[in-house]
């Protein structure tokens, strides 16, 4: 742990990570920093390189170029040391389906050399609220319980850093809420959590977020910072004929994004002047109610994504 | 599809396409061919298995083997003795590979399986022939494999006789000047069961042990548990040993079962030491498990693992001396056979059970098994991928 004391408040620090598979670059020149004890949200569309980045952080993949440290250990050379202090929850349930809850937890505890694996597993079962189900096969658990078990398995060895890859995918809202409460509890105890997700409400529960698309980190900071950085102007339109309006506005100068939100329509653009000019005739047309709105995180992300996609085509 | 097409009742009724059966069959067939082309290992099996079988059956297997390794014990150095040996070698059945000085050496060579035959020319042989005493020429055969020894044994008397006539060593063919006393050791009744039952122990263990571990790593990959396993602090050696050791116990139970049935039901004797048989069987089991595990680290999925196991199993059966006499195979096939653990185990199990051989006799085969095990484990540990790259 002498290495770690060099930067005691930084859990993850990487620079210029790049990774290609079969000539296709999946992560491009990615740099990021995660503070100890924080919850860091990792957002981006499917196939954007989130999983690949997480795997590089815990030594499951070797970066083609770039360097960095995780808990003060070099991600290229010290994968073994990193593994001992990192809990990694894979996107797909990857505990043994044909082992019971207790057997899975005992296996993990033994692998990490937790003293008295049996007791540690029993304690975790109680903490997870899985008492009474400990002899049930992991494969027979419902999605929400599997996810709890997986989280329990990766926190069992008392790691300093949790890497959670889309932990709440396919889990109902109540279980999702419980899960996040648990994560906040862990972070309060000093654990660093890096969590990837698709859900905007989850992003808003993170201390800091990073948005990654097409392997490139596009924005990072607190939620407010990311929204402010986008410099997006957004109009919220309510009233009749929104469908036709959306169709008409799409692609007009200054309009970067048109997105229906329930009974309203969000029209956003980076170039404020151009957006105003395009919208002026519609606003004066009447029939609909126009209002300046703050862009949501989702607006910002979708806009970021559409912008990057252009660069990649 | 435009909005109007979607209206109820506007969709034209779906007519079953003509030749639907053929189209769907073709679609399936085309898909299978594409998958087959992409699956290189299956593709290789299509070619390799028949070619291998043909070559092995065609060239390597010879049920009337010749040039069988033979030891000679010359108790006297005489011209007659020499011409008899020459005549024996000329039959092409025997190949003299060792000339020994004592009966003990002679016996040890047979016990270790280094020779299948021993010829002894007793002291005072030539003089006894001249005096018309009809002395005996001793030929001892390792009859544990009756097929290997049988043809040479049955031809022995006749062939020596004609050879001697040809060499004009002795006169009257109707009244030979000496007799050949052949002794089929270890399996005097030439029962092939005595040979096959111990051989089956090795063959069955090869198949089951290989498959157990061949599936072990690929199963983790296919079920997605490998990612989790790799993210945890465990080393390749630990994974390997953890996956092999449980099956050593399984293999031990299997071996006991087959051997027990062999002894109780088929009356196969156990002339050697049971603890030694158990120890060397455990070594053999571990070697096979290590090889299976090595396959598991080399292939992509469970199907390929099964295929690789079959590819290993086939030559094991054909080239180990299980089905056909090892000594009858051409040299190249014998070299191949030496690389297979089953070859060494067959010698061990047959020698211990039927001949009562000692560890000293079987040192070479035991060391060969250990070497094969270590080679397999080294490959497995170096090939085990610690990352998902």
PDB file of C-alpha atoms in Angstrom, chain A residues 19 21 55 59-62 80 83-84 86 88 90 92-96 98 107-108 111-112, chain B residues 219-235 238 243 386-389:
ATOM      1  CA  UNK A  19      -8.004  -0.607 -26.875  1.00  0.00           C
ATOM      2  CA  UNK A  21     -10.397  -5.551 -31.046  1.00  0.00           C
ATOM      3  CA  UNK A  55     -12.133  -4.420 -17.699  1.00  0.00           C
ATOM      4  CA  UNK A  59      -6.691  -6.019 -15.232  1.00  0.00           C
ATOM      5  CA  UNK A  60      -9.023  -8.221 -17.273  1.00  0.00           C
ATOM      6  CA  UNK A  61      -7.900  -6.521 -20.464  1.00  0.00           C
ATOM      7  CA  UNK A  62      -4.517  -5.057 -21.334  1.00  0.00           C
ATOM      8  CA  UNK A  80      -2.796  -9.217  -9.210  1.00  0.00           C
ATOM      9  CA  UNK A  83      -7.682  -7.808  -8.111  1.00  0.00           C
ATOM     10  CA  UNK A  84      -7.222  -8.370  -4.387  1.00  0.00           C
ATOM     11  CA  UNK A  86     -11.325  -4.530  -6.242  1.00  0.00           C
ATOM     12  CA  UNK A  88     -15.979  -6.357  -9.984  1.00  0.00           C
ATOM     13  CA  UNK A  90     -19.956  -8.169 -14.284  1.00  0.00           C
ATOM     14  CA  UNK A  92     -23.947 -10.625 -17.001  1.00  0.00           C
ATOM     15  CA  UNK A  93     -24.509 -12.634 -13.831  1.00  0.00           C
ATOM     16  CA  UNK A  94     -21.279 -14.579 -13.540  1.00  0.00           C
ATOM     17  CA  UNK A  95     -21.506 -16.429 -10.287  1.00  0.00           C
ATOM     18  CA  UNK A  96     -22.080 -20.169 -10.478  1.00  0.00           C
ATOM     19  CA  UNK A  98     -25.356 -24.447 -10.127  1.00  0.00           C
ATOM     20  CA  UNK A 107     -16.187 -19.769  -2.726  1.00  0.00           C
ATOM     21  CA  UNK A 108     -15.544 -16.058  -3.156  1.00  0.00           C
ATOM     22  CA  UNK A 111     -10.559 -17.189  -3.005  1.00  0.00           C
ATOM     23  CA  UNK A 112      -9.847 -13.862  -1.353  1.00  0.00           C
TER      24      UNK A 112
ATOM     25  CA  UNK B 219     -17.586 -24.516 -19.473  1.00  0.00           C
ATOM     26  CA  UNK B 220     -16.557 -21.533 -17.387  1.00  0.00           C
ATOM     27  CA  UNK B 221     -16.147 -19.452 -20.517  1.00  0.00           C
ATOM     28  CA  UNK B 222     -19.456 -20.506 -22.013  1.00  0.00           C
ATOM     29  CA  UNK B 223     -21.415 -19.952 -18.834  1.00  0.00           C
ATOM     30  CA  UNK B 224     -19.849 -16.539 -18.387  1.00  0.00           C
ATOM     31  CA  UNK B 225     -18.313 -17.376 -15.045  1.00  0.00           C
ATOM     32  CA  UNK B 226     -14.777 -17.048 -16.371  1.00  0.00           C
ATOM     33  CA  UNK B 227     -14.943 -13.262 -16.321  1.00  0.00           C
ATOM     34  CA  UNK B 228     -15.724 -13.302 -12.634  1.00  0.00           C
ATOM     35  CA  UNK B 229     -13.107 -15.935 -11.911  1.00  0.00           C
ATOM     36  CA  UNK B 230     -10.399 -13.978 -13.723  1.00  0.00           C
ATOM     37  CA  UNK B 231     -11.298 -10.818 -11.831  1.00  0.00           C
ATOM     38  CA  UNK B 232     -10.547 -12.591  -8.585  1.00  0.00           C
ATOM     39  CA  UNK B 233      -7.077 -13.171  -7.186  1.00  0.00           C
ATOM     40  CA  UNK B 234      -6.403 -16.736  -8.310  1.00  0.00           C
ATOM     41  CA  UNK B 235      -3.430 -17.987 -10.319  1.00  0.00           C
ATOM     42  CA  UNK B 238      -4.417 -22.872  -8.657  1.00  0.00           C
ATOM     43  CA  UNK B 243     -10.019 -28.502 -11.456  1.00  0.00           C
ATOM     44  CA  UNK B 386      -5.364 -14.550 -17.519  1.00  0.00           C
ATOM     45  CA  UNK B 387      -7.143 -11.758 -19.342  1.00  0.00           C
ATOM     46  CA  UNK B 388     -10.046 -11.562 -21.768  1.00  0.00           C
ATOM     47  CA  UNK B 389      -7.822 -10.073 -24.506  1.00  0.00           C
TER      48      UNK B 389
END
